[in-house]
mmCIF file of C-alpha atoms in Angstrom:
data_model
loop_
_atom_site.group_PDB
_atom_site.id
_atom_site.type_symbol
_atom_site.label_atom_id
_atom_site.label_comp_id
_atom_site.label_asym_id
_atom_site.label_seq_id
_atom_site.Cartn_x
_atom_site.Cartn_y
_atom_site.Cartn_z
ATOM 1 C CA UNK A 71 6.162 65.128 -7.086
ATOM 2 C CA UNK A 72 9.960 65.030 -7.623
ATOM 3 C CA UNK A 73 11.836 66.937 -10.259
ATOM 4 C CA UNK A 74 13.181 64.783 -13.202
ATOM 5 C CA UNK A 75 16.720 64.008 -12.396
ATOM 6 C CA UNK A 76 16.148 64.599 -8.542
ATOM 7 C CA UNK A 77 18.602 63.299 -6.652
ATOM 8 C CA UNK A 78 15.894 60.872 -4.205
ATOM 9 C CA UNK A 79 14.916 59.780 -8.030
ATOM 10 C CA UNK A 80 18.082 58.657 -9.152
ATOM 11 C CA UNK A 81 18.707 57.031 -5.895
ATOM 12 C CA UNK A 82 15.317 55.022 -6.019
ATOM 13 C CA UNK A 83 16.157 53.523 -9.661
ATOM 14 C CA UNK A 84 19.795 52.679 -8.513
ATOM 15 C CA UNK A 85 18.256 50.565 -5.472
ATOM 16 C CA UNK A 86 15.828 49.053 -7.504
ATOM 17 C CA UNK A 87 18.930 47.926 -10.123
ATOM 18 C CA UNK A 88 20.903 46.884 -7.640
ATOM 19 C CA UNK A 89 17.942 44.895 -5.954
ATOM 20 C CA UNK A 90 17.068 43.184 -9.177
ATOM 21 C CA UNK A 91 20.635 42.253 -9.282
ATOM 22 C CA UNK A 92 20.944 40.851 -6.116
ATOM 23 C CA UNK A 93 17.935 39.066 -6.570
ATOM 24 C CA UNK A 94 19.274 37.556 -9.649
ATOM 25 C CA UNK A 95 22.634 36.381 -7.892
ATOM 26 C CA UNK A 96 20.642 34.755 -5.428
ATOM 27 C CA UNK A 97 18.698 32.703 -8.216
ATOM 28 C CA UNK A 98 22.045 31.654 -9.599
ATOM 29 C CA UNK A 99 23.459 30.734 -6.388
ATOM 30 C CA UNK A 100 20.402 28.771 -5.504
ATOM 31 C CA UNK A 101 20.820 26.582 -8.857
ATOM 32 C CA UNK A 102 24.344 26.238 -8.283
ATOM 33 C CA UNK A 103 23.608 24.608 -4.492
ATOM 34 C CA UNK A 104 20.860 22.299 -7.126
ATOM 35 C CA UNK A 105 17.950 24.282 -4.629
ATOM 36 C CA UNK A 106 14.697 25.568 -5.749
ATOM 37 C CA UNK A 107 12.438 27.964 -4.048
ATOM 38 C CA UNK A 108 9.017 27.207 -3.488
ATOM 39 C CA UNK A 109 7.708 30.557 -4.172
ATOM 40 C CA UNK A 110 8.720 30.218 -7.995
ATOM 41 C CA UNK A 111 7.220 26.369 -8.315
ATOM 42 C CA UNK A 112 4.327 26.075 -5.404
ATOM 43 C CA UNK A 113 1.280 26.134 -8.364
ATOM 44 C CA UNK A 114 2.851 22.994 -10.353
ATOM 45 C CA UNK A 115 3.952 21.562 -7.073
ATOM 46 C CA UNK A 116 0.378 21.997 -5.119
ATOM 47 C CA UNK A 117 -2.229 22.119 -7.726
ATOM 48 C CA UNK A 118 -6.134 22.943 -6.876
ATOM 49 C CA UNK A 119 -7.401 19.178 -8.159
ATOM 50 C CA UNK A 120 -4.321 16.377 -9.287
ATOM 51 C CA UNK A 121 -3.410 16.979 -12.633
ATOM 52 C CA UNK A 122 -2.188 13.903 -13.963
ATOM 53 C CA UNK A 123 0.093 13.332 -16.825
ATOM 54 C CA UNK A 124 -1.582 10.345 -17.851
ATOM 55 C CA UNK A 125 -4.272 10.461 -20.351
ATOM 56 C CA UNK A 126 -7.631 9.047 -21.343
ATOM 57 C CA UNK A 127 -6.344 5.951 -23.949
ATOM 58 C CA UNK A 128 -8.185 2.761 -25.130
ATOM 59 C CA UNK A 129 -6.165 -0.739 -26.439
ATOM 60 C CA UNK A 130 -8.637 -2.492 -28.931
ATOM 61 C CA UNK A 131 -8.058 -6.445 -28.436
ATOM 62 C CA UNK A 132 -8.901 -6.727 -31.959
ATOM 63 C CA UNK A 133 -5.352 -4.767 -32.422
ATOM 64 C CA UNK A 134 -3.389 -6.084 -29.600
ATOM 65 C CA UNK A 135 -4.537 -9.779 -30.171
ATOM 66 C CA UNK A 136 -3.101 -9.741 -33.902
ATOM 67 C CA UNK A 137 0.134 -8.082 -32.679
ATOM 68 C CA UNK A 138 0.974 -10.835 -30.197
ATOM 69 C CA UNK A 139 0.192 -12.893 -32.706
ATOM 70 C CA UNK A 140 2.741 -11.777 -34.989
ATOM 71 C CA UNK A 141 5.514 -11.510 -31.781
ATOM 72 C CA UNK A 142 4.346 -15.075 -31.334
ATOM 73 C CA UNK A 143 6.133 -15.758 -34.855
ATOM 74 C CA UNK A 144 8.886 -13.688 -34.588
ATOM 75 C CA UNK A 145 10.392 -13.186 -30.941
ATOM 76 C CA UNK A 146 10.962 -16.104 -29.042
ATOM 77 C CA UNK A 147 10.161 -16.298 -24.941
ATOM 78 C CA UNK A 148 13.331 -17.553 -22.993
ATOM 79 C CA UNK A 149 15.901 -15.857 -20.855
ATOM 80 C CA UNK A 150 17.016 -12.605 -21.820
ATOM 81 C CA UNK A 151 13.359 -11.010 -22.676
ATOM 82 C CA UNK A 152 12.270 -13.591 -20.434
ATOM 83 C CA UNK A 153 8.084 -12.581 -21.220
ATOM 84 C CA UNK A 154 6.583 -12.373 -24.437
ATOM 85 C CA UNK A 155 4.386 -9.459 -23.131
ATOM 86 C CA UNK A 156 3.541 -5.557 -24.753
ATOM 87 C CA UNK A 157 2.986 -2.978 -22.692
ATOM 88 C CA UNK A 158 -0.018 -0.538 -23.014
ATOM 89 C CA UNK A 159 1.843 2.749 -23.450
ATOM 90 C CA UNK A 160 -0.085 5.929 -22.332
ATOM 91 C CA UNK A 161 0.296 8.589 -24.653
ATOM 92 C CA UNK A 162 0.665 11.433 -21.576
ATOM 93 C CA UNK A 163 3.440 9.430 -20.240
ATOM 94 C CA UNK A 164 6.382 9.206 -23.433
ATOM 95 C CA UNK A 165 9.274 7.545 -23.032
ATOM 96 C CA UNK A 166 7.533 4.982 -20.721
ATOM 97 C CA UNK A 167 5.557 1.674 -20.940
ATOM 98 C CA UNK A 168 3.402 2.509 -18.263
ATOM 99 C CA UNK A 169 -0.568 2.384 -18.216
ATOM 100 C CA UNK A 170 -0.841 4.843 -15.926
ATOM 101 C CA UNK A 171 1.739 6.337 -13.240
ATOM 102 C CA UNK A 172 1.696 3.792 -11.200
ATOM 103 C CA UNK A 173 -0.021 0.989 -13.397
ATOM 104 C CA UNK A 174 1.777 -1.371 -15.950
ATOM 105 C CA UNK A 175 -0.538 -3.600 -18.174
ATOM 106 C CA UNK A 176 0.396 -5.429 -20.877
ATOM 107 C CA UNK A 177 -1.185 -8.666 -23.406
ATOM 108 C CA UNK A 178 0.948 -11.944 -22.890
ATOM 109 C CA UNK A 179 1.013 -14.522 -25.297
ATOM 110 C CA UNK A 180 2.153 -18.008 -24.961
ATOM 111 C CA UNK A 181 2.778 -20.379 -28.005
ATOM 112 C CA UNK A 182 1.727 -24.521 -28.053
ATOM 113 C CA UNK A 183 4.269 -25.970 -26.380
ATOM 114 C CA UNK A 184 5.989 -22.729 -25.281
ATOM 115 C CA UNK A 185 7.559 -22.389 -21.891
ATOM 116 C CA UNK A 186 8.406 -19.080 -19.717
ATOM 117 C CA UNK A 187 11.042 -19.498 -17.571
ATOM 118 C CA UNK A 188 11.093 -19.253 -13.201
ATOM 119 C CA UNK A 189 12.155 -15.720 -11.934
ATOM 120 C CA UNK A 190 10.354 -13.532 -9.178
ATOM 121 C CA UNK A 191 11.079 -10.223 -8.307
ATOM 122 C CA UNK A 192 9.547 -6.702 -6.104
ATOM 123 C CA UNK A 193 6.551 -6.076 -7.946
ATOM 124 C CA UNK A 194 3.198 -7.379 -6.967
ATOM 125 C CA UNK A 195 1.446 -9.394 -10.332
ATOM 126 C CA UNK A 196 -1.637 -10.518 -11.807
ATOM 127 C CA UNK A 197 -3.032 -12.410 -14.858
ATOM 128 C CA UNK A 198 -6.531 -12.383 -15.824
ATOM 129 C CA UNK A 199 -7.871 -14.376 -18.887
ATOM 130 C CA UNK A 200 -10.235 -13.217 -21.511
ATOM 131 C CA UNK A 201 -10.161 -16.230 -23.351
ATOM 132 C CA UNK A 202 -8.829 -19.606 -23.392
ATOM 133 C CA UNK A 203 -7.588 -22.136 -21.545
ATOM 134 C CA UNK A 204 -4.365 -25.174 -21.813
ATOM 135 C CA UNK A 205 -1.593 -22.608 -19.742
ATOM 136 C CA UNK A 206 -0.322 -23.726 -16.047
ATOM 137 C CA UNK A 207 0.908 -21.062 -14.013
ATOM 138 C CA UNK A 208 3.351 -22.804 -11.651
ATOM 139 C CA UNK A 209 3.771 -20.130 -8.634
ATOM 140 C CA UNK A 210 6.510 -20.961 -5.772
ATOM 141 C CA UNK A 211 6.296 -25.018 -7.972
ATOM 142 C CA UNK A 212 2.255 -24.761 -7.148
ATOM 143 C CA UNK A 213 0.944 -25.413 -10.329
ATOM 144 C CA UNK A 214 -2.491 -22.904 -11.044
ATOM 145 C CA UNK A 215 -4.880 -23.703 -14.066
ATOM 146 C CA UNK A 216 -5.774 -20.772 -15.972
ATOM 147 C CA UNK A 217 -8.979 -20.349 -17.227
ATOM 148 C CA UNK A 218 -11.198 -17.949 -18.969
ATOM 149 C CA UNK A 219 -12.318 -15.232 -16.824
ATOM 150 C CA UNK A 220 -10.034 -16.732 -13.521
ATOM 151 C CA UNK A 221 -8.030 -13.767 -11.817
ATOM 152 C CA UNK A 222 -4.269 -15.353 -10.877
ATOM 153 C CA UNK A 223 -2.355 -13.962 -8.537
ATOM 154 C CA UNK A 224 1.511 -13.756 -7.932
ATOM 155 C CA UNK A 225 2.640 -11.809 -4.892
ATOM 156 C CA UNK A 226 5.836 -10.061 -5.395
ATOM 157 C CA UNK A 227 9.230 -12.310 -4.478
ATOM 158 C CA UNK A 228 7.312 -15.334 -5.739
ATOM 159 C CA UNK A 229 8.909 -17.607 -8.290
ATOM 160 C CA UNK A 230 6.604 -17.899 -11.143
ATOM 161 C CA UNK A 231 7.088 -19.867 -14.444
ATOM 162 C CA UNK A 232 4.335 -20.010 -17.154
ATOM 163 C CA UNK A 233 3.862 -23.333 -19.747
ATOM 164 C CA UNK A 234 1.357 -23.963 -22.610
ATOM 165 C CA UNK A 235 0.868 -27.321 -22.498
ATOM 166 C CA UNK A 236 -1.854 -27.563 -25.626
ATOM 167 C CA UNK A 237 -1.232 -27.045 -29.490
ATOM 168 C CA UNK A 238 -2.819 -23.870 -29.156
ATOM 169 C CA UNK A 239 -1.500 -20.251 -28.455
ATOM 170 C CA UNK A 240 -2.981 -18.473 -25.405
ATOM 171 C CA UNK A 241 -2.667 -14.356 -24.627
ATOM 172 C CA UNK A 242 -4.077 -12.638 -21.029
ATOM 173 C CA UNK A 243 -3.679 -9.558 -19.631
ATOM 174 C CA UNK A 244 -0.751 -8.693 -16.831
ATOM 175 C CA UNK A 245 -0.885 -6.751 -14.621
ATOM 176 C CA UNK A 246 1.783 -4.859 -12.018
ATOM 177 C CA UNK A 247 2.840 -1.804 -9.945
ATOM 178 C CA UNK A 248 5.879 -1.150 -11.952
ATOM 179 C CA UNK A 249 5.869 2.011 -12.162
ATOM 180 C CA UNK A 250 5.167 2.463 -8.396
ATOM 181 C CA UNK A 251 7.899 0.439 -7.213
ATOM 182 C CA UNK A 252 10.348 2.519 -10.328
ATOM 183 C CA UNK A 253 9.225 5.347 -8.675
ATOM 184 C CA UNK A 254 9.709 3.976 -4.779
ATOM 185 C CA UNK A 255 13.166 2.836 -5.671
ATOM 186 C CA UNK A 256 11.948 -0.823 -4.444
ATOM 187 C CA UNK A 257 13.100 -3.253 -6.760
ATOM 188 C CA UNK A 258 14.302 -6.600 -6.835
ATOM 189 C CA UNK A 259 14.812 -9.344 -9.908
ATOM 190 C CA UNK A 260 16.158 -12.875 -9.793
ATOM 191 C CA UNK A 261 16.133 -15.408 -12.500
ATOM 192 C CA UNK A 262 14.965 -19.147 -11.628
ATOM 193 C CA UNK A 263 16.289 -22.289 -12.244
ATOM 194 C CA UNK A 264 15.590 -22.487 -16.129
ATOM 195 C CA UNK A 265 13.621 -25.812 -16.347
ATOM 196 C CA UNK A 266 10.227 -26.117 -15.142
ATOM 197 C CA UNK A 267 9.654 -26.669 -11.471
ATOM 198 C CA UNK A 268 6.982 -29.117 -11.908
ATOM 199 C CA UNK A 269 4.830 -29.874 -14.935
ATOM 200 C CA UNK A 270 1.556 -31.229 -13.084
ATOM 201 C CA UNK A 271 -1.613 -30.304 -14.457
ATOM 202 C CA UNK A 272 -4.074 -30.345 -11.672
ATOM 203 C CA UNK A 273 -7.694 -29.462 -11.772
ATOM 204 C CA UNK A 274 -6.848 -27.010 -8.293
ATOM 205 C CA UNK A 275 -3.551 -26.353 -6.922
ATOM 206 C CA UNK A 276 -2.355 -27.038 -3.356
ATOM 207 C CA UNK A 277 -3.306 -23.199 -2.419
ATOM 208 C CA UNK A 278 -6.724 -23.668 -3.399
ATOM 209 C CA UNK A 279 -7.052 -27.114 -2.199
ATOM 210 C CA UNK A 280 -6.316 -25.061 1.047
ATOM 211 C CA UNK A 281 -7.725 -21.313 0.903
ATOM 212 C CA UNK A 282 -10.679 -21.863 -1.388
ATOM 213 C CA UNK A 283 -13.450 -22.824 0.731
ATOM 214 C CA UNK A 284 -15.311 -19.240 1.418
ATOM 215 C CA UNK A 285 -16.352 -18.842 4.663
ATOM 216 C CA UNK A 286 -13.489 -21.354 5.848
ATOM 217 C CA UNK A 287 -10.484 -20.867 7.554
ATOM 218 C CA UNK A 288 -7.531 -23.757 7.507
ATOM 219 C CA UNK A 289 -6.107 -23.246 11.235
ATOM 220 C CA UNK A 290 -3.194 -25.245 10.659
ATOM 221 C CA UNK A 291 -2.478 -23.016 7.872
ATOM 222 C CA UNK A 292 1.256 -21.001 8.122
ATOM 223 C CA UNK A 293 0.924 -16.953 7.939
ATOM 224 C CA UNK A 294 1.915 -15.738 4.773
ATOM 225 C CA UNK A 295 3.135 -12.240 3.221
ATOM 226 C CA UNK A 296 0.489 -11.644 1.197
ATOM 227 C CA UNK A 297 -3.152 -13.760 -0.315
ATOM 228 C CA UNK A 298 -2.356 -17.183 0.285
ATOM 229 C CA UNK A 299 -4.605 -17.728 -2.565
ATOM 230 C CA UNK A 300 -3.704 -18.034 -6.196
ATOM 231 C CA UNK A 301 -6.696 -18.319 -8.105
ATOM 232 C CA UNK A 302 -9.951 -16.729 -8.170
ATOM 233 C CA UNK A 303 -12.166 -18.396 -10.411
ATOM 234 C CA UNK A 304 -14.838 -17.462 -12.799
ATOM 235 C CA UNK A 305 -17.528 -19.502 -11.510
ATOM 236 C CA UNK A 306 -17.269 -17.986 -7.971
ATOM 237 C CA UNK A 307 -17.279 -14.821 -9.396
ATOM 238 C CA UNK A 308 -19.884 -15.300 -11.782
ATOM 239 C CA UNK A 309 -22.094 -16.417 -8.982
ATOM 240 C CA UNK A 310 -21.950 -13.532 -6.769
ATOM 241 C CA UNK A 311 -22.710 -10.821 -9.187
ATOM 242 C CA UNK A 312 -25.693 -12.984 -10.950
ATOM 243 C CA UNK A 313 -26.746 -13.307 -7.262
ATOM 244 C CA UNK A 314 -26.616 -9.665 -6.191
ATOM 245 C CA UNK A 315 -28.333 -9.159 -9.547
ATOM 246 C CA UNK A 316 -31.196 -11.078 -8.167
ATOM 247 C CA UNK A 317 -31.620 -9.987 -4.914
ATOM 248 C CA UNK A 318 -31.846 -6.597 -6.388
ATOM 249 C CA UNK A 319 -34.805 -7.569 -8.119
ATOM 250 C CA UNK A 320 -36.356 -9.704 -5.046
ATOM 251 C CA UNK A 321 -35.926 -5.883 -3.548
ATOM 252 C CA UNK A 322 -33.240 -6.445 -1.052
ATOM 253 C CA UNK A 323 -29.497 -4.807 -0.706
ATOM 254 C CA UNK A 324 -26.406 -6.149 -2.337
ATOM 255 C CA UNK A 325 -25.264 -3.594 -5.678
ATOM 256 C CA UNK A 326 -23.152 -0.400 -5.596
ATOM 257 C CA UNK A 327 -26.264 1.002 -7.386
ATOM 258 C CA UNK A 328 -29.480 0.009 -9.725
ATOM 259 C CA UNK A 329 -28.391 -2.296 -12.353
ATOM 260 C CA UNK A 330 -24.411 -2.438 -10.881
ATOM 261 C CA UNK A 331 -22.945 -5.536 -9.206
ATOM 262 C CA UNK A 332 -19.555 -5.319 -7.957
ATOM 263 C CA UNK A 333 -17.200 -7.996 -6.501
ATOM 264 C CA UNK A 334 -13.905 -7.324 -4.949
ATOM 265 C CA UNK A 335 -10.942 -10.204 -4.586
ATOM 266 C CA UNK A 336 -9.583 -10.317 -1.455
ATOM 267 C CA UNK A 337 -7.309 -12.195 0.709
ATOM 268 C CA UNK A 338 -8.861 -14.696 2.867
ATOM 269 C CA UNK A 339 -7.134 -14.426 5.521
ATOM 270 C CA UNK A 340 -7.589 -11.219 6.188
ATOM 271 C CA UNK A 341 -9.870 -9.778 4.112
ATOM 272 C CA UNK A 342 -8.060 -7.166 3.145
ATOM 273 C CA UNK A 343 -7.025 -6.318 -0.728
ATOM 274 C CA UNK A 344 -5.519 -9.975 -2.351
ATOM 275 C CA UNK A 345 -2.669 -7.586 -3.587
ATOM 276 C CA UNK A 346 -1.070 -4.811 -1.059
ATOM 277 C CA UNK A 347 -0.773 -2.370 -4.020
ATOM 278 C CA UNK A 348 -3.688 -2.986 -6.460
ATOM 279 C CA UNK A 349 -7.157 -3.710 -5.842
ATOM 280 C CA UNK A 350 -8.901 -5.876 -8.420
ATOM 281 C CA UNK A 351 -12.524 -6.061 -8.762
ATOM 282 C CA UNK A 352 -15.194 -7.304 -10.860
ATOM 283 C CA UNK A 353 -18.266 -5.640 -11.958
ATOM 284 C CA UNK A 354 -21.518 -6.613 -13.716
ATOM 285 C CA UNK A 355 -24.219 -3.747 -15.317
ATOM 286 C CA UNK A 356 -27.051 -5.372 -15.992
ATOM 287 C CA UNK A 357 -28.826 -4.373 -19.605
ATOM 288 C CA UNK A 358 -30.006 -0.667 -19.922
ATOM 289 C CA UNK A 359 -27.768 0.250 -16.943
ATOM 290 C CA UNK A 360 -25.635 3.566 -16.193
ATOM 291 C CA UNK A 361 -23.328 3.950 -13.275
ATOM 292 C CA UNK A 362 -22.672 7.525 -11.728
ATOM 293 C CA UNK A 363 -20.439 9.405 -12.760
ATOM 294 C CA UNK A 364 -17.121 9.420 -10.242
ATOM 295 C CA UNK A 365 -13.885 10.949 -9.970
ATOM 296 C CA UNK A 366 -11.417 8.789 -7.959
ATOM 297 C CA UNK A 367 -7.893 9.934 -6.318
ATOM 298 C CA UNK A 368 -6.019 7.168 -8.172
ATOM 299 C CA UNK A 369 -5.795 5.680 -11.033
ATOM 300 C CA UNK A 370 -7.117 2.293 -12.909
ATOM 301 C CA UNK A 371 -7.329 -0.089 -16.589
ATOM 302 C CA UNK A 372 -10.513 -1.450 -17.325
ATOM 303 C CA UNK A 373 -11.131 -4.424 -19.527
ATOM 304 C CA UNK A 374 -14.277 -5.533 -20.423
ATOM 305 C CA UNK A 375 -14.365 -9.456 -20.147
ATOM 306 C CA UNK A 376 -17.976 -9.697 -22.313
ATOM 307 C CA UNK A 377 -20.913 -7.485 -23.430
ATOM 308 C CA UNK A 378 -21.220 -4.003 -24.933
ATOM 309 C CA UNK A 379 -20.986 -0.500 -23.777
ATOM 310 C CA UNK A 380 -19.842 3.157 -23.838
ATOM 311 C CA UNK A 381 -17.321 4.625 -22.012
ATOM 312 C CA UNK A 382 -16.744 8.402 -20.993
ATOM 313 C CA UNK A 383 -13.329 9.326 -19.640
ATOM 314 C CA UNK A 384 -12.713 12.950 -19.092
ATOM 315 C CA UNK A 385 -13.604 14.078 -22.385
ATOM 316 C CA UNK A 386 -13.080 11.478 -24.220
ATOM 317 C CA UNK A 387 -16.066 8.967 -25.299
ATOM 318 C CA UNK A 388 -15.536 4.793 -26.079
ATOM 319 C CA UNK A 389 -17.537 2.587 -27.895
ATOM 320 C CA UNK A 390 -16.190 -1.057 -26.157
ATOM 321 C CA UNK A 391 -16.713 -5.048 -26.831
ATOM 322 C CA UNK A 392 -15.015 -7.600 -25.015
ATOM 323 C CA UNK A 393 -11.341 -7.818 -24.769
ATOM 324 C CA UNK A 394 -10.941 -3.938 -24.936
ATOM 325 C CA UNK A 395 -8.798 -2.018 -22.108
ATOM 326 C CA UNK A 396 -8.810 1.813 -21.361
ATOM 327 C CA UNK A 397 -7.100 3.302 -18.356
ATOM 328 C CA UNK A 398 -8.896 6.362 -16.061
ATOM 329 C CA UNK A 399 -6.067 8.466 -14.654
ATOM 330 C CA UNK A 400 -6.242 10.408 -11.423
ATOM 331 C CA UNK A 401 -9.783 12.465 -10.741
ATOM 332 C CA UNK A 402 -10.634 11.720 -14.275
ATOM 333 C CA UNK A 403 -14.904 11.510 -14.349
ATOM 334 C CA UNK A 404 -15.756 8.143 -15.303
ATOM 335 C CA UNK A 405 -19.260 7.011 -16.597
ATOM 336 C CA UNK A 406 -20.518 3.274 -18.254
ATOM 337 C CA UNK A 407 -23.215 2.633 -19.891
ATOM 338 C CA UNK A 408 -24.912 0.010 -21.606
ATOM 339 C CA UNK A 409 -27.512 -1.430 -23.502
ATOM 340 C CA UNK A 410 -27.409 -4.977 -23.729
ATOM 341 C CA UNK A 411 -24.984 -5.873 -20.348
ATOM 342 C CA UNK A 412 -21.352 -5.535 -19.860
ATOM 343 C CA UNK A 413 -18.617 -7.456 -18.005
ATOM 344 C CA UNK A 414 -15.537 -5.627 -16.873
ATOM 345 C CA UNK A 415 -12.461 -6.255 -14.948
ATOM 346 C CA UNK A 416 -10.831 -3.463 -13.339
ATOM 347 C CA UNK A 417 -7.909 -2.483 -11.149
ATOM 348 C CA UNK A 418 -6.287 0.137 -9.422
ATOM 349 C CA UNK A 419 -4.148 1.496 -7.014
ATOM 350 C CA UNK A 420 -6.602 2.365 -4.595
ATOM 351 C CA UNK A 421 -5.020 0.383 -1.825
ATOM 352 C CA UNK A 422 -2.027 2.747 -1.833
ATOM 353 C CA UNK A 423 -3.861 5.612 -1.678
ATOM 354 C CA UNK A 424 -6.002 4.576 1.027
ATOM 355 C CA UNK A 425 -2.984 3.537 2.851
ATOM 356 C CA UNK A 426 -1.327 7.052 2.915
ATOM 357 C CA UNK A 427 -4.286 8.757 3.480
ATOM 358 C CA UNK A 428 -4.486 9.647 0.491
ATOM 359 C CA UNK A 429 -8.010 8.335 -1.050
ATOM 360 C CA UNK A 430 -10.883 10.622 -2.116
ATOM 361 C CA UNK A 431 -14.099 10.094 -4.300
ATOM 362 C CA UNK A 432 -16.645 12.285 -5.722
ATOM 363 C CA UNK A 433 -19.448 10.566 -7.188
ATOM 364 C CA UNK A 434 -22.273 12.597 -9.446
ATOM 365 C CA UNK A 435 -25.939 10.789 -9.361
ATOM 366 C CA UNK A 436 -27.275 9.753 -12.753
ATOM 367 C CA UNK A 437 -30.361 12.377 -14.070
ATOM 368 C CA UNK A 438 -32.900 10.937 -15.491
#
């Protein structure tokens, strides 16, 4: 062992000093050039599991319903705000109105009489009602009933326009990839002419007319961008989950698992997603019913369209009726139950994920 004061001694703390020196210069001269090294950031950058910023968060419709409401008396739809629709804000993501980070849901409401002008832009849409009925749609001057429990679609770059044509106020849920397209640096906006491109009131629009026969291909039909078909309707999609529902019972396959019928919208003329970045699906648990518990790369917002039932999100535990909304961020465990049947809408950005390469699911069995 060296002497205090040895010269080697004094040597060894001056190159340590000088190294810690030089090490800080070259911190300071890596912030100056705006670099970062890897070695100092690789655990937030590359965690174990995705840790998500987003959060576990309900919207009761018996609170958003009354607040559109009261926007419907004081804020007027018309260029400028263009939408009368609120945003469900996540509480992990401040300073945003996003759902999720890459989801954007929000209530619309439409007053009797009210009209929301043309104007398409990048982001891919949908509207699904809860309730009511009396509101036209008019996508690319196709005019689309909407109807309790119908999924609408508009595909992004399509002129869209919205009228109430009753003496009643309707609300519905939108839904978009906002935030994905934000963080993509993808998009587009233009405004429409400001009166209504047509003001027909048709039973089924020209798309359906067209695309709506299942099973059925129109040849003649010109390729389009995206789902050539606007409207999914209630009573198609009531009828396939009552039937796999039944044929579960007669003993043959059909359900995602005991008790859980599942029904996804697609385009049909490919089969593929209807919307290139969000999958929308319907599901159906029949009374007593629990689903597994899974963990999905991705994110998603529920609503429940009718029933009762419990959610658990993480750690968090919801009691939900009809009309309520809760979002499931990234590899968040996700379990329903419920006693007396439950309805609920859901979509997600799975088809992103899956197209990157991206998509991964862990599912736990239920124990008895």
């Amino acid at each position: 062992m060296l002497a205090a004061g040895h010269p080697e001694e004094v040597r060894s703390a001056v190159t340590i000093t000088e190294e810690r020196a030089a090490l800080e210069r070259l911190y300071a001269d890596f912030e100056a050039a705006h670099l970062t090294p890897l070695w100092t950031q690789r655990e937030g950058l590359m965690t174990q599991v995705p840790q998500p910023d987003a959060v576990p968060a309900l919207w009761r419709w018996s609170v958003l319903h009354p607040l559109a409401e009261r926007s419907g008396d004081l804020v007027p739809v018309g260029r400028g705000g263009e939408r009368r629709a609120i945003a469900l804000a996540n509480p992990g993501l401040p300073g945003t109105a996003y759902a999720t980070a890459t989801l954007w849901a929000a209530i619309q409401y439409l007053g009797p009489g009210e009209e929301a002008p043309a104007h398409r832009h990048s982001q891919t849409a949908f509207r699904f009602v809860v309730e009511g009925e009396g509101v036209w749609t008019n996508v690319e001057g196709d005019a689309v009933a909407m109807r309790r429990g119908d999924l609408l679609l508009t595909p992004g770059m399509h002129f869209h326009e919205h009228h109430n044509t009753t003496d009643r106020p309707m609300a519905w849920i939108d839904g978009l990839d906002i935030p994905l397209v934000r963080q993509l640096d993808a998009g587009f906006f233009e405004f429409g002419p400001d009166k209504l491109s047509t003001r027909a009131t048709p039973a089924a629009s020209r798309n359906e007319r067209l695309w709506g026969h299942p099973g059925l291909r129109p040849v003649g039909a010109p390729a389009t961008p995206a789902s050539p078909l606007m409207a999914y309707r209630w009573e198609h999609t009531d009828a396939a989950l009552t039937a796999q529902l039944e044929l579960e019972d007669e003993g043959f396959p059909g359900v995602v698992e005991p008790g859980h019928a599942v029904v996804r919208f697609t385009d049909p003329a490919t089969a593929r997603d209807a919307l290139s970045t969000i999958r929308t699906e319907m599901h159906r648990l029949r009374a007593g019913a629990r689903t597994a518990t899974t963990r999905v790369c991705g994110s998603a917002v529920w609503q429940v369209f009718d029933g009762t039932g419990t959610v658990s999100v993480g750690d968090e535990r919801y009691e939900v009726g009809t009309g309520d909304l809760f979002a499931v961020p990234s590899w968040a465990p996700l379990t329903i139950t419920t006693e007396g049947g439950l309805d609920a809408f859901r979509f997600s950005d799975d088809p992103v994920y899956e197209a990157l390469g991206l998509a991964r699911t862990h599912r736990e069995e239920p124990t008895v």
